[in-house]
XYZ file of C-alpha atoms in Angstrom:
689
model
C -53.341 63.835 -7.855
C -51.323 64.889 -4.990
C -48.466 67.141 -5.471
C -45.230 66.137 -4.319
C -45.858 68.793 -1.516
C -48.816 67.173 -0.517
C -47.493 63.736 -0.832
C -45.083 64.337 1.833
C -47.531 66.340 4.036
C -49.756 63.365 3.929
C -46.858 61.291 4.984
C -46.383 63.180 7.905
C -49.988 63.079 8.597
C -49.592 59.369 8.787
C -46.612 59.261 10.408
C -44.469 57.740 7.804
C -41.254 60.475 7.647
C -38.878 60.616 9.570
C -37.429 63.583 11.829
C -37.184 64.866 15.343
C -40.928 63.785 15.721
C -39.863 60.170 15.785
C -38.760 58.411 18.872
C -35.190 57.192 19.425
C -36.993 54.055 19.688
C -37.313 53.768 15.886
C -33.410 53.226 14.700
C -31.697 50.573 13.075
C -30.271 48.815 16.542
C -33.920 48.682 18.215
C -35.262 47.196 14.425
C -32.510 44.628 14.550
C -32.893 43.366 18.152
C -36.750 43.083 17.613
C -36.259 41.316 13.861
C -33.278 38.757 15.796
C -36.066 38.198 18.186
C -38.550 37.214 15.816
C -35.671 35.295 13.791
C -34.882 33.436 16.966
C -38.785 32.200 17.608
C -39.207 31.526 13.989
C -36.093 29.490 13.235
C -37.132 27.842 16.725
C -40.514 26.554 15.535
C -38.807 25.224 12.099
C -36.155 23.403 13.892
C -38.349 22.139 16.775
C -40.501 20.664 14.045
C -37.892 18.856 12.213
C -36.668 17.661 16.406
C -40.209 16.860 16.649
C -40.744 15.264 13.800
C -40.200 11.218 15.177
C -42.596 12.277 17.443
C -45.178 13.705 15.510
C -44.702 10.368 13.091
C -45.415 8.277 16.058
C -48.268 10.099 17.006
C -50.195 10.247 13.452
C -48.464 7.127 12.716
C -46.877 8.901 9.333
C -43.882 7.481 7.519
C -41.074 9.691 6.802
C -42.212 10.739 3.503
C -45.510 11.690 4.511
C -44.021 13.528 7.423
C -41.667 15.394 4.682
C -44.785 16.673 3.139
C -45.249 19.337 6.275
C -42.610 20.837 5.507
C -43.097 20.977 1.609
C -46.817 22.363 1.942
C -44.928 25.334 3.804
C -42.331 25.939 0.796
C -45.590 25.571 -1.821
C -47.250 28.564 -0.604
C -43.988 30.634 -0.046
C -43.322 29.883 -3.699
C -46.382 30.863 -4.945
C -46.495 34.602 -3.008
C -42.793 34.832 -2.224
C -41.849 37.211 -5.226
C -45.039 39.264 -5.118
C -44.910 39.984 -1.280
C -41.569 40.907 -1.688
C -41.786 43.219 -4.695
C -45.118 44.915 -3.685
C -43.998 45.062 0.016
C -41.224 46.991 -0.563
C -43.271 49.645 -1.956
C -44.599 50.521 1.213
C -43.797 50.777 5.059
C -41.440 47.123 4.942
C -41.362 47.171 9.033
C -44.945 46.732 8.937
C -45.533 44.165 5.936
C -42.529 42.237 7.953
C -44.711 42.687 11.581
C -47.660 41.497 9.977
C -45.680 38.553 8.023
C -44.606 37.730 11.930
C -48.057 37.838 12.962
C -49.364 35.239 10.372
C -46.388 32.690 11.258
C -47.475 33.131 14.838
C -51.006 31.984 14.386
C -49.760 29.153 11.889
C -47.809 27.532 14.819
C -51.098 27.770 16.978
C -53.156 26.173 14.391
C -50.491 23.094 14.108
C -51.392 22.575 17.930
C -54.725 22.311 17.372
C -55.072 18.286 17.068
C -53.424 17.958 20.884
C -56.656 19.491 22.512
C -59.201 17.945 19.702
C -58.354 14.422 19.701
C -57.161 11.583 21.871
C -54.276 9.337 20.907
C -54.432 6.640 19.193
C -54.925 3.255 20.679
C -51.522 1.752 20.325
C -50.757 4.963 22.656
C -52.514 4.715 25.412
C -52.434 2.772 28.630
C -56.010 1.290 28.795
C -55.133 -0.513 25.815
C -51.620 -2.002 26.879
C -51.392 -5.336 26.262
C -52.186 -7.582 29.591
C -49.814 -10.731 31.299
C -51.470 -12.562 33.554
C -54.637 -9.576 33.727
C -51.431 -7.379 34.284
C -50.288 -4.960 31.849
C -46.289 -4.641 31.449
C -46.208 -1.137 32.775
C -47.401 -2.605 36.241
C -50.892 -1.032 36.028
C -54.141 -2.760 36.069
C -55.544 -2.858 32.174
C -59.069 -2.403 31.376
C -59.409 -5.308 28.879
C -57.313 -8.138 27.992
C -56.193 -7.276 24.174
C -53.268 -9.578 23.471
C -50.488 -11.130 25.197
C -46.810 -10.335 24.549
C -45.317 -13.711 25.687
C -45.869 -16.816 23.389
C -49.217 -18.200 24.596
C -49.936 -20.857 21.944
C -53.520 -20.630 21.158
C -54.698 -17.286 22.349
C -52.799 -14.856 20.410
C -55.273 -14.523 17.071
C -53.325 -11.277 15.275
C -56.479 -9.760 13.538
C -59.085 -10.767 16.055
C -58.995 -7.368 17.684
C -59.133 -5.503 14.328
C -62.724 -4.204 15.422
C -64.046 -0.969 13.745
C -62.368 1.303 16.379
C -58.871 -0.355 15.696
C -59.546 -0.134 11.774
C -60.266 3.781 11.870
C -57.031 4.108 14.124
C -54.638 1.746 11.547
C -52.431 3.822 9.377
C -51.716 7.273 9.107
C -54.350 9.149 10.712
C -55.173 12.113 8.050
C -58.036 12.529 9.532
C -56.481 13.894 12.732
C -53.083 15.413 10.884
C -54.732 17.784 8.419
C -54.075 20.325 11.166
C -50.499 19.981 10.843
C -50.709 20.787 7.293
C -52.918 23.748 7.527
C -50.799 25.481 9.720
C -47.775 24.782 8.116
C -49.565 26.110 5.019
C -50.579 29.385 6.584
C -46.591 29.847 7.509
C -45.620 29.870 3.887
C -47.141 33.139 3.714
C -44.291 34.260 5.668
C -41.609 33.348 3.506
C -40.750 37.295 2.300
C -39.366 37.927 6.279
C -36.004 37.680 5.239
C -35.350 39.424 1.997
C -37.773 42.198 3.297
C -35.431 42.709 6.606
C -31.986 42.389 4.526
C -32.688 45.343 2.375
C -34.285 47.359 4.779
C -31.241 47.232 6.865
C -29.192 47.922 3.516
C -31.008 50.731 2.859
C -30.584 52.459 6.646
C -27.510 51.447 6.813
C -23.440 52.648 5.698
C -22.808 49.797 3.019
C -19.623 49.132 5.088
C -21.571 48.580 7.974
C -24.674 45.914 6.133
C -22.208 42.745 5.843
C -22.196 43.088 9.884
C -25.471 43.773 10.201
C -26.764 40.866 7.988
C -24.204 38.750 9.957
C -26.364 39.126 12.887
C -29.565 38.503 11.290
C -28.062 35.296 10.179
C -26.403 34.740 13.574
C -30.048 35.186 15.150
C -31.497 32.622 12.434
C -28.721 30.076 13.909
C -29.229 31.095 17.332
C -33.218 30.334 16.753
C -32.159 26.806 15.599
C -30.286 26.182 18.525
C -33.520 27.637 20.615
C -35.665 24.909 18.977
C -33.369 21.836 19.752
C -32.858 23.051 23.198
C -36.437 23.598 23.609
C -37.045 20.031 21.971
C -35.064 18.523 24.858
C -37.390 19.958 27.561
C -40.799 19.392 25.555
C -40.237 16.009 24.435
C -39.123 15.018 27.735
C -42.531 15.457 29.168
C -45.664 13.495 28.569
C -48.142 14.321 25.720
C -50.297 15.003 28.280
C -48.279 18.386 29.932
C -49.162 19.455 32.325
C -51.439 16.810 33.300
C -49.634 14.033 34.010
C -50.871 11.107 35.650
C -48.943 8.198 36.240
C -51.996 5.818 36.311
C -53.238 7.184 32.901
C -49.684 8.005 31.454
C -46.563 6.354 30.101
C -43.767 8.327 31.635
C -40.618 6.256 30.637
C -39.167 7.711 27.252
C -37.512 4.269 26.950
C -40.924 2.866 26.251
C -41.710 2.627 22.921
C -45.268 4.111 23.573
C -43.900 7.079 25.223
C -44.963 10.352 23.236
C -43.296 13.638 24.082
C -45.259 16.923 24.245
C -44.772 17.300 20.548
C -47.413 20.629 20.741
C -45.607 22.134 23.270
C -42.650 24.057 21.655
C -44.966 25.173 18.689
C -47.294 27.238 21.509
C -44.009 28.678 22.824
C -43.017 30.093 19.880
C -46.017 31.505 18.126
C -46.798 33.478 21.542
C -43.072 34.693 21.817
C -43.448 35.848 17.821
C -46.947 37.683 19.062
C -45.350 39.405 21.863
C -41.987 40.338 20.786
C -42.679 41.221 16.866
C -45.784 43.690 17.474
C -43.614 46.951 18.004
C -42.472 46.658 14.007
C -46.032 47.775 13.553
C -45.134 51.348 14.318
C -41.679 51.841 12.504
C -41.329 54.079 9.676
C -40.573 53.734 6.103
C -37.130 54.468 6.653
C -35.051 55.332 9.758
C -33.948 58.461 11.536
C -30.396 59.379 10.470
C -29.862 56.448 7.944
C -27.731 57.516 4.945
C -31.087 57.446 2.671
C -32.583 60.183 4.976
C -29.376 62.404 5.436
C -28.100 62.673 1.906
C -31.632 62.662 0.076
C -31.443 59.584 -1.466
C -34.207 57.363 -2.865
C -34.312 54.532 -0.367
C -35.353 50.800 -1.885
C -38.855 50.497 -1.207
C -39.774 54.202 -1.017
C -42.710 55.194 -3.366
C -41.327 57.006 -6.063
C -44.457 57.997 -7.625
C -47.078 60.841 -5.666
C -49.453 57.771 -5.671
C -48.786 53.879 -4.577
C -51.051 52.513 -7.644
C -50.215 48.669 -8.294
C -51.527 48.718 -11.502
C -50.207 47.764 -14.875
C -46.978 50.028 -14.901
C -46.030 48.002 -11.707
C -46.364 44.841 -13.277
C -44.243 46.094 -15.948
C -41.390 46.817 -13.535
C -41.774 43.915 -11.994
C -41.286 41.550 -15.182
C -38.430 44.045 -16.283
C -36.622 43.574 -13.341
C -37.347 39.913 -13.341
C -35.859 39.633 -16.790
C -32.536 41.440 -15.756
C -32.106 38.965 -12.950
C -32.604 35.427 -14.768
C -30.177 36.818 -17.830
C -27.475 37.650 -15.019
C -24.769 35.031 -15.813
C -23.378 35.527 -12.385
C -26.566 35.402 -10.440
C -27.726 32.116 -12.015
C -24.948 29.636 -11.065
C -24.888 31.565 -7.369
C -28.743 30.507 -7.227
C -27.779 27.381 -7.951
C -25.268 26.756 -5.629
C -27.489 28.471 -2.816
C -30.309 25.306 -3.660
C -27.848 22.986 -3.301
C -26.709 23.966 -0.117
C -30.141 24.317 0.825
C -31.003 20.684 -0.212
C -28.598 19.277 1.535
C -29.532 21.235 4.484
C -33.049 19.862 4.539
C -31.836 16.797 5.457
C -30.445 17.856 8.612
C -33.756 20.420 9.308
C -36.499 17.895 8.866
C -34.731 14.000 9.768
C -31.442 14.998 12.046
C -32.768 14.511 15.066
C -34.136 11.267 13.796
C -30.740 10.320 12.174
C -28.821 10.548 15.674
C -31.612 8.996 17.768
C -31.262 5.686 15.302
C -27.361 5.869 14.757
C -26.264 6.302 18.095
C -29.536 4.869 20.023
C -30.173 7.957 21.797
C -33.271 9.779 23.370
C -35.202 11.787 20.962
C -35.123 14.840 23.587
C -31.089 14.214 24.021
C -30.712 13.792 20.368
C -31.925 17.408 19.965
C -29.996 18.883 22.657
C -27.013 17.205 21.231
C -27.701 18.599 17.600
C -27.776 21.915 19.578
C -24.645 21.695 21.328
C -22.990 21.193 17.986
C -24.351 24.219 16.389
C -23.928 27.056 19.102
C -20.126 27.358 18.696
C -19.176 26.948 15.685
C -22.734 28.492 13.372
C -22.555 31.510 15.224
C -19.346 32.299 15.016
C -19.569 31.315 11.301
C -22.250 33.553 10.590
C -20.463 36.739 12.450
C -16.712 36.034 11.682
C -18.090 35.820 7.838
C -19.598 39.045 7.710
C -16.562 40.482 9.766
C -13.970 39.354 7.050
C -15.971 40.681 4.429
C -15.687 44.171 6.443
C -12.343 43.281 7.235
C -10.624 42.755 4.173
C -13.161 44.979 2.215
C -13.680 41.930 -0.094
C -15.158 42.704 -3.159
C -17.129 40.276 -5.708
C -14.106 38.254 -6.357
C -12.888 37.969 -2.962
C -16.258 36.803 -1.682
C -16.727 34.167 -4.433
C -13.195 33.071 -3.989
C -13.885 32.861 0.063
C -17.087 30.296 -1.134
C -15.390 28.434 -3.388
C -12.630 27.401 -0.937
C -15.246 26.847 1.646
C -17.454 24.876 -0.272
C -14.352 22.360 -1.062
C -13.271 21.992 2.361
C -16.673 20.731 3.172
C -16.431 18.182 0.347
C -13.033 17.096 1.698
C -14.665 16.414 4.868
C -17.793 14.543 4.389
C -15.933 10.976 3.298
C -14.990 10.701 7.008
C -18.598 10.693 8.213
C -19.345 7.594 6.550
C -16.480 6.343 9.532
C -18.614 7.834 12.469
C -21.494 5.861 13.328
C -22.215 2.515 15.195
C -22.212 -0.539 13.858
C -25.883 -2.398 12.844
C -27.620 -3.879 16.074
C -28.002 -7.672 16.055
C -31.749 -7.975 15.422
C -33.275 -11.632 14.832
C -35.429 -12.101 11.746
C -34.256 -7.868 10.908
C -30.540 -7.765 10.117
C -30.117 -11.709 10.963
C -31.750 -14.738 10.523
C -33.176 -16.588 13.991
C -31.016 -18.849 15.091
C -31.247 -22.089 17.578
C -28.773 -24.472 19.260
C -26.022 -22.640 17.014
C -27.985 -23.238 13.876
C -29.599 -21.350 11.988
C -33.385 -21.487 11.559
C -34.721 -20.940 8.192
C -31.699 -19.598 6.450
C -32.892 -19.110 3.317
C -36.108 -17.008 3.810
C -35.325 -13.222 3.284
C -34.837 -10.704 5.774
C -36.787 -8.884 7.213
C -39.324 -11.583 8.385
C -39.904 -12.056 12.453
C -41.955 -15.138 11.555
C -39.547 -18.779 12.535
C -40.550 -21.934 13.465
C -39.191 -21.600 16.967
C -42.278 -18.861 17.658
C -44.598 -20.283 14.916
C -46.887 -21.731 17.337
C -46.910 -18.632 19.379
C -49.294 -16.408 16.606
C -47.666 -13.270 17.749
C -49.366 -10.013 17.104
C -47.424 -7.256 15.215
C -46.750 -5.661 18.499
C -43.241 -3.954 18.854
C -41.634 -4.166 22.421
C -38.515 -5.130 21.630
C -36.704 -7.497 24.586
C -32.728 -8.114 24.630
C -32.074 -11.891 24.987
C -29.387 -13.516 27.015
C -27.511 -14.287 23.703
C -27.018 -10.439 23.338
C -29.816 -10.261 20.332
C -32.399 -8.229 20.471
C -36.237 -9.575 19.652
C -39.119 -7.820 18.715
C -41.016 -8.930 21.585
C -41.122 -11.655 23.661
C -43.773 -12.922 21.635
C -41.010 -13.313 18.728
C -38.436 -14.588 20.956
C -40.468 -17.294 21.902
C -40.731 -16.596 25.598
C -43.554 -18.356 27.270
C -42.679 -17.432 30.874
C -42.423 -14.113 33.006
C -40.986 -13.510 36.018
C -39.868 -10.445 38.419
C -35.997 -11.161 39.238
C -34.368 -9.285 42.347
C -30.957 -10.873 42.418
C -27.636 -10.480 41.224
C -27.786 -8.295 37.934
C -31.217 -7.865 38.077
C -32.941 -5.950 40.962
C -36.840 -5.487 40.596
C -36.522 -6.495 36.608
C -39.009 -8.203 34.797
C -37.435 -11.290 33.053
C -39.096 -13.213 30.225
C -38.344 -16.967 30.489
C -38.845 -20.174 28.475
C -37.820 -18.567 25.325
C -37.591 -21.359 22.467
C -35.767 -18.833 20.048
C -32.859 -17.969 22.176
C -29.911 -20.585 22.427
C -28.929 -21.938 25.459
C -25.684 -20.494 26.648
C -22.519 -21.815 29.289
C -22.253 -18.441 30.281
C -26.000 -17.614 31.337
C -27.609 -21.363 31.479
C -31.489 -21.067 30.044
C -32.157 -18.471 28.001
C -34.073 -15.681 28.811
C -34.617 -12.007 28.034
C -34.815 -8.438 29.421
C -37.181 -5.522 28.476
C -35.648 -3.171 25.971
C -33.102 -3.464 23.198
C -29.306 -4.780 23.930
C -26.740 -1.539 25.267
C -24.079 -0.755 22.351
C -20.899 0.707 23.294
C -20.443 3.560 20.812
C -19.149 6.923 21.145
C -20.833 10.044 19.702
C -17.472 12.151 19.812
C -16.061 11.452 16.643
C -19.318 12.593 14.634
C -19.732 15.802 16.836
C -16.221 16.692 16.289
C -16.678 16.354 12.738
C -19.739 18.216 12.762
C -18.286 21.185 14.339
C -16.262 21.169 11.434
C -18.560 20.807 8.914
C -21.043 23.658 10.517
C -18.173 26.138 10.821
C -17.378 25.859 7.459
C -20.877 26.223 6.232
C -21.781 28.798 7.873
C -18.508 31.400 7.345
C -19.583 31.185 3.985
C -23.472 32.698 4.714
C -22.717 36.455 4.963
C -20.498 36.709 1.926
C -22.835 35.189 -0.393
C -25.589 37.011 0.878
C -23.642 40.008 -0.095
C -22.683 38.848 -2.855
C -26.039 38.198 -4.716
C -26.705 41.696 -3.827
C -23.723 43.256 -5.391
C -24.264 41.516 -8.725
C -27.429 43.250 -9.426
C -28.335 46.728 -9.775
C -29.183 48.450 -6.819
C -32.793 48.818 -7.469
C -33.491 44.688 -7.876
C -31.673 44.185 -4.611
C -34.775 42.871 -2.917
C -36.419 41.019 -5.921
C -32.961 39.262 -6.302
C -33.392 38.074 -2.492
C -36.817 37.382 -3.314
C -35.855 35.558 -6.720
C -33.058 33.260 -4.799
C -35.963 32.711 -2.148
C -38.226 31.539 -4.510
C -35.216 29.038 -6.540
C -34.782 27.635 -3.315
C -38.408 26.770 -2.566
C -38.301 25.372 -6.083
C -35.242 23.447 -6.141
C -35.086 22.505 -2.438
C -37.227 23.050 0.010
C -40.054 21.554 -1.810
C -38.737 18.368 -3.196
C -36.509 18.251 -0.518
C -38.434 16.728 2.391
C -40.344 14.542 0.673
C -37.140 12.997 -1.200
C -35.053 12.911 2.147
C -38.413 11.210 3.499
C -38.431 8.390 0.783
C -34.391 8.132 0.652
C -34.945 7.339 4.781
C -38.055 4.988 4.428
C -35.602 2.764 1.864
C -34.068 2.234 5.094
C -36.649 1.140 6.959
C -36.388 -2.609 7.848
C -39.665 -2.513 10.237
C -43.163 -0.559 10.050
C -45.772 -0.251 12.154
C -48.824 -2.574 11.165
C -52.014 -2.576 12.411
C -55.043 -4.239 10.806
C -53.038 -4.471 7.824
C -52.142 -1.138 7.215
C -48.970 0.510 7.780
C -47.667 3.546 9.809
C -44.622 5.163 11.056
C -40.655 3.202 11.058
C -40.531 1.538 14.156
C -36.712 0.034 12.859
C -34.029 1.195 10.604
C -30.737 -0.291 9.320
C -28.641 1.993 10.688
C -25.590 1.207 7.968
C -28.048 1.640 5.369
C -29.443 4.989 6.913
C -25.786 6.372 7.333
C -24.632 5.603 3.755
C -27.752 6.968 2.081
C -28.006 10.017 4.153
C -23.872 10.933 3.572
C -23.548 9.873 0.207
C -26.742 12.319 -0.738
C -24.986 15.318 1.008
C -21.771 14.172 -0.877
C -23.049 14.484 -4.174
C -24.741 17.773 -3.493
C -21.881 19.556 -2.353
C -19.543 18.433 -4.597
C -21.954 19.802 -7.493
C -22.020 22.850 -5.200
C -18.185 23.482 -5.628
C -18.848 23.220 -9.681
C -21.588 25.668 -9.807
C -19.484 28.625 -7.672
C -16.459 27.767 -9.552
C -18.816 28.658 -12.787
C -19.851 32.186 -11.088
C -15.981 32.648 -10.250
C -15.327 32.311 -13.724
C -17.971 34.707 -14.420
C -16.841 37.661 -12.267
C -13.482 36.974 -13.203
C -14.358 37.362 -16.601
C -16.844 40.150 -15.762
C -13.570 42.131 -14.072
C -11.529 41.751 -17.079
C -14.027 42.969 -19.418
C -14.710 46.093 -17.080
C -11.134 46.576 -16.953
C -10.746 46.409 -20.372
C -13.982 48.621 -21.248
C -12.255 51.404 -18.547
C -8.677 51.152 -20.324
C -10.652 52.040 -23.623
C -13.177 54.273 -22.966
C -12.777 55.719 -19.575
C -14.735 58.992 -20.463
C -17.766 56.900 -20.794
C -17.965 55.298 -17.049
C -20.258 58.134 -15.917
C -22.864 56.569 -18.249
C -22.812 52.677 -17.550
C -25.879 52.804 -15.159
C -24.252 50.399 -12.982
C -25.020 47.631 -15.936
C -21.068 46.931 -15.975
C -19.920 43.799 -14.790
C -17.281 43.993 -12.169
C -16.036 45.249 -8.290
C -17.586 48.525 -7.448
C -18.632 50.458 -4.653
C -21.845 50.770 -5.153
C -23.500 54.334 -4.569
C -26.325 54.446 -6.638
C -29.065 56.792 -7.380
C -32.293 54.414 -8.943
C -29.385 52.578 -10.715
C -27.252 56.077 -11.966
C -24.142 55.680 -10.726
C -22.439 58.508 -8.296
C -18.703 56.824 -7.689
C -17.788 53.461 -9.028
C -14.041 52.211 -8.727
C -12.916 48.871 -9.746
C -10.544 46.749 -7.924
C -8.830 43.377 -8.529
C -9.543 41.983 -5.029
């Protein structure tokens, strides 16, 4: 076994000891910048995946419950590895471990893009399978074959006539292609330990009073990354999936066309390459930074090897179990962890399906919805993260002050949420989906249950399951010209219609004195609905939520022994995955599927949801968030009570036996200025803040 001197010399040979030989490049500023850049792309990829989820659902014909599994599989892998990577990763060179984890995440993002290059688009999205009208498809391009008519052509439309072997294989969820996405997400789960290792490394190499500011910067980089991801989605999802090879003859270019598919893979590739480039220098950082408090004072840095040799054996496992026991028996940490889980569970809905919500609720294209979510987050979430850290430092908030701040902010969120029920658009009138068919001002088959696209007015049309919405002259949306009973088609070039396709002779649309004979035009009927109220509420909600990020992160580290800080953050990560990230996307997906009124259907197999009941969607969405945040307030109140009780207990102890303070080994409940060496208190003062 090496002596201590030999061990130090070995470190010098390996370049692991800080000193004058180390370049000024290896400092906390550069480390923070590199990690922030990596976090921007890391969080950007996660946000991008959520923004593109509607496009991915369409591409692979998934339900929301199935697409939610994309987020879940990532967290299942993280759940199985986070504690071990965090605990054992801190024993070695943390910057190098962080670098490797970033590399793994980048590679996983590239793997996720593989289906775009290996497989053709499903039949329903190909131009060469467009439905034809009199030999010409509805995009104005010559089709390669006659499949089915989108107009009412009695006797020629047979719903199941096109269910040949190829179409059957392309019906339902395309899991034989989507498994690449699940593989990439599973591999990315190995990188879950980046956050706890980064935060504790910064905390170990900074003065305690500066830690909240740097943690605020780290969390702000995640917020910027989320914004970056949404902006990236705004660009990528406006590009056709064939980008950069865009051929108008074979590619649908109009985002309003239900078959348009954005370049869902492009943003994933950009994020993966960016991470590979910007985080590679972390591999060359030392274990501890020159000029850090630990380096100057000779303190033992958290994660530094305490023995002459680093051996992962029974001793390390025993230490891991003892540290875990200290955390799970800490009566202050448990409610704080539950509060974090509840907050993330409510956030998971926004992460995975926020863009889908804006898209369906306000009839905004997916790319524009991504941009608007980014606009909501930019001015307030970054402000909240940084300001929260500054408040903790400025007012020198101790544990009671930080938990009070978090409690008040959470209560403010609960008070704000009910207003979101009013911030939405009314349900669009859709024949057979949100209201019955009506002919000559009389309801047709009024007793049938919705949804039901079949009615007496289109019974002879034998309409296929193709969804090509049209707006009737009565202001009602119909699933297709066929479902509207329209038998004719013409190109209008007068009045309000300039070179616009108009479907005529529509038996399901009642005539009107204002419009004369019934007709329908391609696309859904427009709706005058403002997004401003929802945007304003979103600004406030995001600000309240982000202000508590830095104080709660610092609070969790201050409520445990210094030696357990990395592990407690790993424990928080573990519990958030177990209770929020893993079940959350699937639960949210199932909840959203409940609001669906029309699924894609082909050859008796169902795929993604094409139409939602917006009223149900809004009610389900915000009712769930409100319940979760209300329980969050309760858990924070419990944490507040535990901290106040611990503080009073500590003050009573000091009053009775002040001479024993030096022997407490940092285990006493209360607020203290933590300056420890291996858990032994060097200076400990209690406050009433």
